[in-house]
Short mmCIF file of C-alpha atoms and ligand atoms in Angstrom, two decimals:
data_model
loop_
_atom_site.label_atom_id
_atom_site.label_comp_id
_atom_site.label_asym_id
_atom_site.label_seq_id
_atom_site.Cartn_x
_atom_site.Cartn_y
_atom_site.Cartn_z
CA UNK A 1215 1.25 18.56 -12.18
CA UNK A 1216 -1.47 16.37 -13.08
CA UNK A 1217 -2.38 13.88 -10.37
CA UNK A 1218 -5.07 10.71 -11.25
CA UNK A 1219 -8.89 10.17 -11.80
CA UNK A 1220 -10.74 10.40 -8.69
CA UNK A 1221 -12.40 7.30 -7.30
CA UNK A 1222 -16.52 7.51 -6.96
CA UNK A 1223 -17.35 7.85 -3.34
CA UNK A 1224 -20.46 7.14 -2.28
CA UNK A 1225 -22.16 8.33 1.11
CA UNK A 1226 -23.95 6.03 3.11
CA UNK A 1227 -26.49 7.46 5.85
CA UNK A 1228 -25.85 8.70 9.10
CA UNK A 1229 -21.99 9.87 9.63
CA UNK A 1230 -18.62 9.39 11.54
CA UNK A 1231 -17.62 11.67 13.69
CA UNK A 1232 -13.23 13.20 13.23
CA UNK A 1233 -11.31 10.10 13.49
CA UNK A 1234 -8.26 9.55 16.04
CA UNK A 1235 -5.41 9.06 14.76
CA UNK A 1236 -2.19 8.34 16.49
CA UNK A 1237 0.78 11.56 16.93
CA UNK A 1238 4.52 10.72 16.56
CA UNK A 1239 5.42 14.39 18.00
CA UNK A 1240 3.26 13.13 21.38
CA UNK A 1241 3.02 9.50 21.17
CA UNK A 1242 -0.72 9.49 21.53
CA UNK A 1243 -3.85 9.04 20.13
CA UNK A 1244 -5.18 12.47 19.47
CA UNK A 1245 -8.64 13.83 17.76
CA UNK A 1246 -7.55 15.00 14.14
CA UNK A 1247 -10.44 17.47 13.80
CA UNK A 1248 -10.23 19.78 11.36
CA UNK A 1249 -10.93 23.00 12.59
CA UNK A 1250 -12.71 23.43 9.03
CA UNK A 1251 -11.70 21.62 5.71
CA UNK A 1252 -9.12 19.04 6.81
CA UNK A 1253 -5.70 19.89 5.36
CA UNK A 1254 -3.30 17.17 4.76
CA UNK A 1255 0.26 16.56 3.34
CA UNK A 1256 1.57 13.23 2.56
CA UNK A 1257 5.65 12.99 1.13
CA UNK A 1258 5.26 11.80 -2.42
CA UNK A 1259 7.69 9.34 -3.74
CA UNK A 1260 10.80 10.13 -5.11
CA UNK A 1261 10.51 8.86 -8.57
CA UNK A 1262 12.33 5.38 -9.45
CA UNK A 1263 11.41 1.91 -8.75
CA UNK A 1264 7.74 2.88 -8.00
CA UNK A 1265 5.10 1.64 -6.74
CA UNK A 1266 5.82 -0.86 -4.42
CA UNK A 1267 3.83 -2.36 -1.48
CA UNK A 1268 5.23 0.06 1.11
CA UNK A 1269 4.71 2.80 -0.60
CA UNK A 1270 0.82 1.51 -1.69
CA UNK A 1271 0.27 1.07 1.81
CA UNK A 1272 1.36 4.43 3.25
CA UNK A 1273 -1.18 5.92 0.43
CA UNK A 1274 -3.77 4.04 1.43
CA UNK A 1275 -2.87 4.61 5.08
CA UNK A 1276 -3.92 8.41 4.10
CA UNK A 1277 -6.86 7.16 1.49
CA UNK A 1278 -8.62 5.55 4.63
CA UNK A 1279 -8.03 8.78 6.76
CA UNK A 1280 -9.85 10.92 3.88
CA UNK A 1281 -12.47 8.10 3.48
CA UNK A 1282 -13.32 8.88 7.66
CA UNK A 1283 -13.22 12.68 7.10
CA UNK A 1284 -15.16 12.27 4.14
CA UNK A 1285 -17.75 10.36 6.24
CA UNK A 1286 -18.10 12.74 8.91
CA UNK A 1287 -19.19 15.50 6.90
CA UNK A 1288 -15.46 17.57 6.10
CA UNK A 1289 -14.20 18.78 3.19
CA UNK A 1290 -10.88 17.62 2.37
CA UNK A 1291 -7.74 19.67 0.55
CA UNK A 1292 -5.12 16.85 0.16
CA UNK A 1293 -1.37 17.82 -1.08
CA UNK A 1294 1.19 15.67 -2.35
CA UNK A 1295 4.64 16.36 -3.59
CA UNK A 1296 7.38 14.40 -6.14
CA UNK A 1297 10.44 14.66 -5.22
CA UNK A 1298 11.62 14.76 -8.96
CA UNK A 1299 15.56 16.02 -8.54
CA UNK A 1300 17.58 14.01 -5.74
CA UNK A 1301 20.61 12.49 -5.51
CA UNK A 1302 19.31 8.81 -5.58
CA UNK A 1303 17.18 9.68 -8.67
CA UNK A 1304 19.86 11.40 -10.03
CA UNK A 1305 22.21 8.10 -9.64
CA UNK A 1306 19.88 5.87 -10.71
CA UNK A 1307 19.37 7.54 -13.98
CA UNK A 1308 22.94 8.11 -14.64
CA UNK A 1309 23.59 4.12 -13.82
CA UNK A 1310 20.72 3.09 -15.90
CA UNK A 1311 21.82 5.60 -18.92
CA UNK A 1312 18.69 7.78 -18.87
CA UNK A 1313 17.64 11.22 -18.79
CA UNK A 1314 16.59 11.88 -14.84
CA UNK A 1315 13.53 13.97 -16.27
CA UNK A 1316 12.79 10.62 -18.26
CA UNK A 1317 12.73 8.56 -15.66
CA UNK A 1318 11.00 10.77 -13.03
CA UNK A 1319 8.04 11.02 -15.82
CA UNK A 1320 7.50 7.49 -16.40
CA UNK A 1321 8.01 6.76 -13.49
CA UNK A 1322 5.36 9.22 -11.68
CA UNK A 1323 3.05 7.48 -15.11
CA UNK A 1324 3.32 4.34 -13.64
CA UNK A 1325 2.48 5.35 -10.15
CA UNK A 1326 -0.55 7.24 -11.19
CA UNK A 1327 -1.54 4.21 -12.88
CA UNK A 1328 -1.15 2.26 -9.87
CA UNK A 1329 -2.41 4.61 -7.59
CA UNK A 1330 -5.98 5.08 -9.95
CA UNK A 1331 -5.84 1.04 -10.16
CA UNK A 1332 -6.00 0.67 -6.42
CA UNK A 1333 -8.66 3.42 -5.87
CA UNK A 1334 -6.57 5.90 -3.94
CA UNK A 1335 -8.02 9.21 -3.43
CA UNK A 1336 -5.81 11.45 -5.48
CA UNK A 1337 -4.07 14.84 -4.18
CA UNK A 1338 -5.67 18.20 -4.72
CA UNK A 1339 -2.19 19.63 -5.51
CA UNK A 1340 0.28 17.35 -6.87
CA UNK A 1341 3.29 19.37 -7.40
CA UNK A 1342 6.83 18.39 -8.46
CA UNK A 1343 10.11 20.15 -6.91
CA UNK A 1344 11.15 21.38 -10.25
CA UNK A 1345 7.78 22.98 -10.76
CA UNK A 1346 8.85 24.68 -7.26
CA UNK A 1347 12.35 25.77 -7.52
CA UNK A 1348 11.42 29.71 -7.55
CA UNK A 1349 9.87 29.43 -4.47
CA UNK A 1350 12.11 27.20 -2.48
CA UNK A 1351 15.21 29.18 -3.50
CA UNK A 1352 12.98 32.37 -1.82
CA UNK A 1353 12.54 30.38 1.33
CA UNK A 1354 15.96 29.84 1.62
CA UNK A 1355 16.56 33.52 0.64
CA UNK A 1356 14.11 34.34 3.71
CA UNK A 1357 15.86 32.35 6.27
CA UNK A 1358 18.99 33.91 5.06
CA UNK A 1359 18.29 37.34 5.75
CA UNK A 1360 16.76 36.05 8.51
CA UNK A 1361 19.65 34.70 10.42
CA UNK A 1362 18.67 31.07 10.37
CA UNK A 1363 20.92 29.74 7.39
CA UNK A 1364 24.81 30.03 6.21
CA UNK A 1365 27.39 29.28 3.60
CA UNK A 1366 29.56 26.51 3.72
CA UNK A 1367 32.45 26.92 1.95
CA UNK A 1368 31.86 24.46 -1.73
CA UNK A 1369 35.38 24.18 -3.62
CA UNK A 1370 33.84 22.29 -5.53
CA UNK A 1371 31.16 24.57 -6.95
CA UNK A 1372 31.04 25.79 -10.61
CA UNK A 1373 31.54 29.00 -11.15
CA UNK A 1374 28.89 31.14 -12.82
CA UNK A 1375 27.81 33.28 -15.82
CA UNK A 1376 28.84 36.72 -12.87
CA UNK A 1377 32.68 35.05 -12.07
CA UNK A 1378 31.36 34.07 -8.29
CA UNK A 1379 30.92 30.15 -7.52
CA UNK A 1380 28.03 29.73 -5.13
CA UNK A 1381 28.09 28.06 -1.83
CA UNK A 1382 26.09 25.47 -0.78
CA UNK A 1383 23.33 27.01 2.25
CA UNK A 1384 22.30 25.10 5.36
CA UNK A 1385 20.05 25.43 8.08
CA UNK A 1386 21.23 26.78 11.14
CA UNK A 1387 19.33 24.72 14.32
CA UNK A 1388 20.54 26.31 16.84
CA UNK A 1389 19.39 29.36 15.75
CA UNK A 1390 16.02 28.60 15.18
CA UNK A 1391 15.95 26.99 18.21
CA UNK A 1392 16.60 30.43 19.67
CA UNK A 1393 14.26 32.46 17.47
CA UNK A 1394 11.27 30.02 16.77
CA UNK A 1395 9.26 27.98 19.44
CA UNK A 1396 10.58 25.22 17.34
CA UNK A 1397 12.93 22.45 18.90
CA UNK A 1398 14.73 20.30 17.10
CA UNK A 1399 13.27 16.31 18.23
CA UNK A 1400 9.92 18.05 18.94
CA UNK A 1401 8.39 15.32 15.92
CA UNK A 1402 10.73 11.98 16.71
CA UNK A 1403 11.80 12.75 20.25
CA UNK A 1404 15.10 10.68 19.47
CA UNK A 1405 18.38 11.37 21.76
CA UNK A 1406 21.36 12.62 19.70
CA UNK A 1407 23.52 9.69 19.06
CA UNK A 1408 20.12 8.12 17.55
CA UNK A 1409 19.63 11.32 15.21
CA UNK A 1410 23.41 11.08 14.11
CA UNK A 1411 23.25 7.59 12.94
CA UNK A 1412 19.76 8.34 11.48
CA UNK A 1413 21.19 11.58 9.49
CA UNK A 1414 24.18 9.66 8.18
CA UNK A 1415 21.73 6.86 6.65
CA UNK A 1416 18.97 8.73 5.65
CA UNK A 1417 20.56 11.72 2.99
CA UNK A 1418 22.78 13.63 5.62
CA UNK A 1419 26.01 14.79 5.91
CA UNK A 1420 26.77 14.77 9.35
CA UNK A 1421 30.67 15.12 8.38
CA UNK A 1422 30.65 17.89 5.84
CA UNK A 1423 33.39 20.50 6.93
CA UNK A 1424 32.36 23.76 7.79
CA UNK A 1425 29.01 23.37 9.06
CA UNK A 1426 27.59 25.07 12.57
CA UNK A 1427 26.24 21.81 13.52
CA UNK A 1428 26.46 18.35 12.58
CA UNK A 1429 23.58 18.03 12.24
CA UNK A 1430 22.25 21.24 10.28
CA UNK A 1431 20.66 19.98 7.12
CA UNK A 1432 21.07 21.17 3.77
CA UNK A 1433 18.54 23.89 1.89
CA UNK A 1434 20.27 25.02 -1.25
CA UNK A 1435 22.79 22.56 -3.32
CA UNK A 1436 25.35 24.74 -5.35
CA UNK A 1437 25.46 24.24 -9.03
CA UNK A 1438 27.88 21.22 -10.24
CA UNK A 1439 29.12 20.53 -13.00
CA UNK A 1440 26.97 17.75 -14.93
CA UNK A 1441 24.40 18.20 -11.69
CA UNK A 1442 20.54 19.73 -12.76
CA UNK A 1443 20.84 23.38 -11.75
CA UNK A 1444 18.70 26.36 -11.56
CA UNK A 1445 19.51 29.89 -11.55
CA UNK A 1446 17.84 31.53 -8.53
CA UNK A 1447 17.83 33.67 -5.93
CA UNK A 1448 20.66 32.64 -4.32
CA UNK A 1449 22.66 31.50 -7.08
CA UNK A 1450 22.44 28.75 -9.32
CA UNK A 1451 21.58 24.90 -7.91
CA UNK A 1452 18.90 22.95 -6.67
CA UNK A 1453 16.51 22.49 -3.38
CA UNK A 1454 17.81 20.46 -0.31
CA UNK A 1455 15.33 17.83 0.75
CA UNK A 1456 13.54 18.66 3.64
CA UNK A 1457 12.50 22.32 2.17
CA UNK A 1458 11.28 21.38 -0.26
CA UNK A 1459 8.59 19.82 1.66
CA UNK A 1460 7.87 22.17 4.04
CA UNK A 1461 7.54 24.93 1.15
CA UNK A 1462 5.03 23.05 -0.87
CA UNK A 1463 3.23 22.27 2.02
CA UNK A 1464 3.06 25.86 3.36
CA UNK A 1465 1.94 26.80 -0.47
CA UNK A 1466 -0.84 24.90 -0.79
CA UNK A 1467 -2.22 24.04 2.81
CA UNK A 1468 -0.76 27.17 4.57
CA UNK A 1469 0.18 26.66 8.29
CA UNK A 1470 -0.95 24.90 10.81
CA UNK A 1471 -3.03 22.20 8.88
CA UNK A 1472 -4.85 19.27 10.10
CA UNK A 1473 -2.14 16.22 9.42
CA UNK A 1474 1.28 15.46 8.14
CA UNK A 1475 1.56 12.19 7.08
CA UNK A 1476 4.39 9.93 5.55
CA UNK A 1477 5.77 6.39 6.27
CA UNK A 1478 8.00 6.26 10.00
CA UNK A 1479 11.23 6.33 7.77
CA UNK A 1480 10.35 9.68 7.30
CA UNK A 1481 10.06 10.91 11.30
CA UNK A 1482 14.03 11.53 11.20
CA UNK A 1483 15.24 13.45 9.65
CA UNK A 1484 12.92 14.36 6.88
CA UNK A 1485 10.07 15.34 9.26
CA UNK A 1486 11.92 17.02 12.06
CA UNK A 1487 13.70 19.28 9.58
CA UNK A 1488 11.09 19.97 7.44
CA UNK A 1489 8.39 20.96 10.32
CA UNK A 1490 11.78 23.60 11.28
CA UNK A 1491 12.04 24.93 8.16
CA UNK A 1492 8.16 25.41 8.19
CA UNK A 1493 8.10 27.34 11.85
CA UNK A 1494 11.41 29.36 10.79
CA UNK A 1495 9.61 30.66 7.52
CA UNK A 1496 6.23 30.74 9.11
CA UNK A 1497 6.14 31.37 13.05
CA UNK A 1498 3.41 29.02 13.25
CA UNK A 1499 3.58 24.96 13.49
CA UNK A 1500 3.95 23.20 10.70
CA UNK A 1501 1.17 20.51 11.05
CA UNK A 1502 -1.67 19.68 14.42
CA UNK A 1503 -1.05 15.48 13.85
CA UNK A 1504 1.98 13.91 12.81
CA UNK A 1505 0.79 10.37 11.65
CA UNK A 1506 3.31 7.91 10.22
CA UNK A 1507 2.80 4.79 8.64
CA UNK A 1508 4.83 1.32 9.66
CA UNK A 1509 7.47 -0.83 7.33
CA UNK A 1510 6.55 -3.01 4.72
CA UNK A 1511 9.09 -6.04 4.50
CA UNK A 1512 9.97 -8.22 2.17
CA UNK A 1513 12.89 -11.11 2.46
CA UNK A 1514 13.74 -10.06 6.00
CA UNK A 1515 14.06 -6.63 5.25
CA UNK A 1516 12.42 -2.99 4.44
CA UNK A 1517 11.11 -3.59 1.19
CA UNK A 1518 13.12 -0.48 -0.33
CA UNK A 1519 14.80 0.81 -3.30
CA UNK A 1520 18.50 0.55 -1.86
CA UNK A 1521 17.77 -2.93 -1.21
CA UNK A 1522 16.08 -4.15 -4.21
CA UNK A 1523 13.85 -6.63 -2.73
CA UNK A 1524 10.47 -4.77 -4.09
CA UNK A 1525 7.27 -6.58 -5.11
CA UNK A 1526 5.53 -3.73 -7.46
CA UNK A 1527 1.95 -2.63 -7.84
CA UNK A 1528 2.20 -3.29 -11.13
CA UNK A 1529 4.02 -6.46 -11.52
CA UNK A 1530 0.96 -8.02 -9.30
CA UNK A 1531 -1.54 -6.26 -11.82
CA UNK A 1532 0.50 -7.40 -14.81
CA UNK A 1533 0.53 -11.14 -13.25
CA UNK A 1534 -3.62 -10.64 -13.15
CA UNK A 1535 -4.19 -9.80 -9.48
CA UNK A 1536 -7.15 -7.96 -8.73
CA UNK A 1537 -6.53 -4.68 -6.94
CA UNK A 1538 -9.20 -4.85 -4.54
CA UNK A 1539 -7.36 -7.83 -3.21
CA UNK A 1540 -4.04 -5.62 -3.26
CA UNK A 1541 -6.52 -3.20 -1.47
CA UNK A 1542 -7.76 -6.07 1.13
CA UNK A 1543 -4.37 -7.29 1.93
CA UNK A 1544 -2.71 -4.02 2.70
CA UNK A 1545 -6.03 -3.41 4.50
CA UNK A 1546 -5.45 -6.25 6.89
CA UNK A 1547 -2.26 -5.00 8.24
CA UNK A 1548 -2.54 -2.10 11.09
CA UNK A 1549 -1.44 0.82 9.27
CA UNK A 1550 1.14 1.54 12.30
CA UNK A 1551 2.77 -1.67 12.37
CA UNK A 1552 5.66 -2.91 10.32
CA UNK A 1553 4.93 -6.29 9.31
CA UNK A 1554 6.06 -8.46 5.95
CA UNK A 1555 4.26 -8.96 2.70
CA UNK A 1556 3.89 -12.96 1.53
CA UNK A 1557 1.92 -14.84 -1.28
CA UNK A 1558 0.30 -16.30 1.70
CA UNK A 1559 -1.38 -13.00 2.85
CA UNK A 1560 -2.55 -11.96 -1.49
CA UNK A 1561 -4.03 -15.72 -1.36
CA UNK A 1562 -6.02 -14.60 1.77
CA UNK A 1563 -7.20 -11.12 0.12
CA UNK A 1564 -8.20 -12.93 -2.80
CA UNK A 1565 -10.41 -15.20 -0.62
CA UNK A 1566 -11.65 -12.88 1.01
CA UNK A 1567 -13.17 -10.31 -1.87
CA UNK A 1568 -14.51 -13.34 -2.85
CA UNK A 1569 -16.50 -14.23 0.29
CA UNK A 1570 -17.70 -10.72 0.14
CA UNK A 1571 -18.85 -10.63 -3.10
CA UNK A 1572 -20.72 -13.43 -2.73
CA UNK A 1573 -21.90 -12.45 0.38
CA UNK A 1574 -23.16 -8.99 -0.11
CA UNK A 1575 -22.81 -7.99 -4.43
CA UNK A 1576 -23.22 -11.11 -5.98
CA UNK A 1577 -22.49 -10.87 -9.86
CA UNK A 1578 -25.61 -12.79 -10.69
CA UNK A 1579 -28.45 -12.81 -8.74
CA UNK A 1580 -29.34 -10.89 -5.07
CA UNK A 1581 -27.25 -11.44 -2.26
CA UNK A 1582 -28.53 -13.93 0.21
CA UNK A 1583 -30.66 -11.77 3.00
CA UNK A 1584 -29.57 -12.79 6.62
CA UNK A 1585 -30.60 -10.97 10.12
CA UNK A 1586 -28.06 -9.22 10.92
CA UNK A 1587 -28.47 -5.83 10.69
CA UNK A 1588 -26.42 -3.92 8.42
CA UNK A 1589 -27.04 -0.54 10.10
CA UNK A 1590 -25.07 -1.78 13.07
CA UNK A 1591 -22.24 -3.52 10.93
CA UNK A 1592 -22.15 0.14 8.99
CA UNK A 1593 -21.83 1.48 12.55
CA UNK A 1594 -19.34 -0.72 13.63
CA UNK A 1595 -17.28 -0.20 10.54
CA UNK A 1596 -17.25 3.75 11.73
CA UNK A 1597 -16.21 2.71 15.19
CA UNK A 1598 -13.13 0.52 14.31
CA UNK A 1599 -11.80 2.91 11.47
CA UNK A 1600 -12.71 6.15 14.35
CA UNK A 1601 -9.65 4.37 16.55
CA UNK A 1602 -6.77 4.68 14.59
CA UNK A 1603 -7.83 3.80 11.05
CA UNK A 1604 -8.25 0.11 12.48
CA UNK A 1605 -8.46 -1.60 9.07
CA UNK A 1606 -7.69 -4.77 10.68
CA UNK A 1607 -11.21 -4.64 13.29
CA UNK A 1608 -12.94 -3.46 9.86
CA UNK A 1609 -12.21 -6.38 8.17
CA UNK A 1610 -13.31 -8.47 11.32
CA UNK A 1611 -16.77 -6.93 11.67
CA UNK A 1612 -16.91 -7.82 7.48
CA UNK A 1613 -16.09 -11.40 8.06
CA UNK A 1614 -18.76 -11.77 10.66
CA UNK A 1615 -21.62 -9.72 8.64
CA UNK A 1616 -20.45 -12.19 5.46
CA UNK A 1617 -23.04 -14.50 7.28
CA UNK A 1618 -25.76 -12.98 6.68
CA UNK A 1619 -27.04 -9.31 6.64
CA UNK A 1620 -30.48 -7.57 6.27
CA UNK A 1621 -29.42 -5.13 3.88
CA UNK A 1622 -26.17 -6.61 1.90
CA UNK A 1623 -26.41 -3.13 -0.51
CA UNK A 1624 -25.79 -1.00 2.34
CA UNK A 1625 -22.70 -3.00 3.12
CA UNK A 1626 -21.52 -3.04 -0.53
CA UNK A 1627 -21.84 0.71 -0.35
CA UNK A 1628 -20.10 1.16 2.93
CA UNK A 1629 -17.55 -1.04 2.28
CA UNK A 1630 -17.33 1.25 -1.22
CA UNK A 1631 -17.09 4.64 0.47
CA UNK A 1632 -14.80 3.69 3.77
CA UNK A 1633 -12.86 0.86 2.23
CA UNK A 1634 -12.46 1.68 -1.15
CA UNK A 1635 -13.10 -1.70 -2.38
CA UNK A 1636 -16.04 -1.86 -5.06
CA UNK A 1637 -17.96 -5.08 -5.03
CA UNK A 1638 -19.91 -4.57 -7.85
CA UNK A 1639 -17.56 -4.00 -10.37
CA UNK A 1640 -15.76 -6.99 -11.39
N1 5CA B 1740 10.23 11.54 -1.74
C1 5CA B 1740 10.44 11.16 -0.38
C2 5CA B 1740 9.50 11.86 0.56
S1 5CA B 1740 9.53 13.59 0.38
C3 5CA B 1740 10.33 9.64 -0.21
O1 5CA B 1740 10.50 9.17 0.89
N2 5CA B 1740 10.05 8.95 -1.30
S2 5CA B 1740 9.94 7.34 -1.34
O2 5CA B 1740 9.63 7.02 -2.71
O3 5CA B 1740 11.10 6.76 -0.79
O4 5CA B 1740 8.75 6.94 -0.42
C4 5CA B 1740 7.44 7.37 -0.70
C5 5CA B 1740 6.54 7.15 0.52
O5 5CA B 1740 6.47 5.75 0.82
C6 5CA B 1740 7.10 7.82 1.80
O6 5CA B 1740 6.01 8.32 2.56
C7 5CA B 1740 7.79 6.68 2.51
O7 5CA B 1740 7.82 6.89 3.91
C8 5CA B 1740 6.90 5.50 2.16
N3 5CA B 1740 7.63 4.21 2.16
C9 5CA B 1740 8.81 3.92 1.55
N4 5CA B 1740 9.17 2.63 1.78
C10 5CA B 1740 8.19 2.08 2.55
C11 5CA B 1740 7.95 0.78 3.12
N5 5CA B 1740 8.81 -0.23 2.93
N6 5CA B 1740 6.84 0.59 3.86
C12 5CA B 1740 5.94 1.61 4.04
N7 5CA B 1740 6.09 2.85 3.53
C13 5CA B 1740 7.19 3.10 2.79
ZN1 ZN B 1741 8.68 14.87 2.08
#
């Protein structure tokens, strides 16, 4: 599907070398070099209640990433997915009396619109599940035949246009564990009793009867009745979660590639399962880096959907905040850490861009010329977003050059290309 307008990047001399980037599956910080263009997935939002700070930062988590790459000289092919048929879109639009394609399409409207307002880098391949069923449903045919998924038994099932009701089809762990080099953990490295808990709160059904393992996570939903269904190859319904993932990612990026990236709410299960399903289809690794973002909170809590306590992109732009302050706050906050959004830290952004502008892109008139040399703040820009995408140590170095530099344009066009934020506009 159509994704959003793609920022102007401009290159500043000399380059950055492949950033490092921290790996959930290892715990370490780890050299995410491409071995030629850099390949990265990112999980797309599932479409209700978008965009809100979390999920702005975890973009621009990714933006920043692509900004370093860009820098040091790779290509970048950049996939994203919507997760446009799930069961808490599903229940949202049936509580709020809407069509769930309706509100997955204005809903993925307004987060292009945020995402294009805030300068985000936009996806190469932005692909919706529905535009994907075909394929998923011949995964899941694939790991059938394979070995590596079953039936449960689905009373509940509708029957079909042939008589037969289908069964809902799940992933069989154990058996992948035996067949793949895949291991089940490999990604969050969490003990059992952590996974359960996890499963049950984050879309599993750790209880449903006839199942191998407790844990073994859905593929293939059987049709029911008043449920979105598609007739496929293995009867009529629609994609499990984590498949869906690792099928669109495998379609567009092939195996192996550079980064898989999402927010840490994502490491279990979402990630685990989907980098299985990936090996059991493919033989090869899913992903080289698996990078996850921290928690935004808001109120004491994970600013979330379930939750309600949400401050939106687009509420802030509707109230007249500028997005490059949006940009500059989220840009203050170590992309790894969970930490919570306040007025207080928007009113700091805001003073900020200002103290920029003034000090290197002026709206009238040059920019005051001091001694410090810009090369070196350009330099040390590199450096701080080389460890980790330190945003933080960027925005440190920036305070310090707002002094005084020798060349304020080649900050302004630095601070364009790796940060995003454009200080000539206005
Ligand atoms: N559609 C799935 C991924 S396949 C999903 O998690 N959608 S989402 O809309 O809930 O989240 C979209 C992205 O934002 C995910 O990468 C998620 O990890 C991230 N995210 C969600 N809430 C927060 C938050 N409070 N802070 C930071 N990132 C968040
Ligand atoms: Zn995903």
């Amino acid at each position: 599907m159509r994704a959003w307008k793609r920022p102007e990047i401009p290159s500043i001399p000399g380059s950055s070398g492949a950033p490092w980037l921290h790996d959930t599956a290892t715990d370490s910080l780890v050299e995410a070099r491409p071995t030629d263009v850099a390949r990265l997935y990112v999980c797309g939002i599932t479409p209700y209640d978008a965009t809100h700070l979390g999920h702005a930062a975890t973009y621009l988590a990714f933006d920043t990433l692509q900004r370093v790459w860009l820098d040091a000289g790779y290509q970048v092919h950049y996939a994203q997915n919507v997760t446009d048929v799930d069961d808490p879109l599903l229940e949202r639009a049936t509580q709020t009396g809407v069509e769930w394609q309706e509100l997955a399409e204005s809903q993925v409207q307004l987060f292009r619109t945020d995402m294009e307002a805030l300068g985000i880098i936009p996806p190469n391949d932005y692909v919706a599940v529905t535009e994907v069923i075909d394929e998923v449903a011949e995964a899941v045919a694939q790991l059938m035949t394979a070995g590596l998924a079953y039936e449960v038994p689905t009373p509940d099932a509708v029957v079909g246009a042939d008589g037969m009701s289908g069964s809902d089809l799940y992933f069989d762990i154990l058996a992948a564990e035996t067949q793949t080099d895949w291991r089940l953990g490999d990604e969050s490295n969490l003990n059992r009793d952590t996974m359960l808990a996890l499963f049950a709160e984050r879309g599993g059904d750790p209880d449903r009867v006839g199942k191998r393992d407790a844990l073994d996570p859905l593929l293939w939903r059987a049709a029911r009745a008043g449920e979105p269904q598609w007739p496929s190859a293995v009867g009529a319904g629609r994609p499990g979660w984590h498949i869906e993932c690792s099928v669109i990612a495998l379609k567009e990026l092939g195996t192996d590639f550079t980064v898989q990236g999402g927010g840490s709410d994502l490491i279990f299960p979402h990630h685990d399962m989907s980098a299985g399903h990936a090996s059991a289809l493919s033989g090869h690794p899913l992903a080289g880096v698996y990078s996850h973002t921290g928690m935004v909170a808001y109120q004491g809590e994970k600013m979330s959907k379930s939750l309600g306590n949400l401050v939106l992109v687009s509420g802030l732009r509707s109230q007249g905040v500028d997005p490059r302050a949006i940009r500059l706050a989220l840009l203050a906050q170590h992309y790894r850490s969970n930490w919570a959004w306040t007025d207080a830290l928007l009113g700091a952004a805001e003073h900020r861009l200002a103290r920029y502008r003034a000090a290197f892109a002026p709206a009238s008139g040059a920019a005051p010329v001091g001694t410090l040399s810009a090369a070196t703040v350009v330099e040390a820009l590199r450096t701080s977003l080389n460890d980790d995408l330190d945003s933080p140590a960027a925005l440190v170095v920036l305070d310090e050059a707002a002094h005084g530099v020798d060349d304020p344009a080649l900050v302004t066009t630095a601070i364009d290309a790796l940060l995003g934020v454009n200080l000539r506009g206005s």
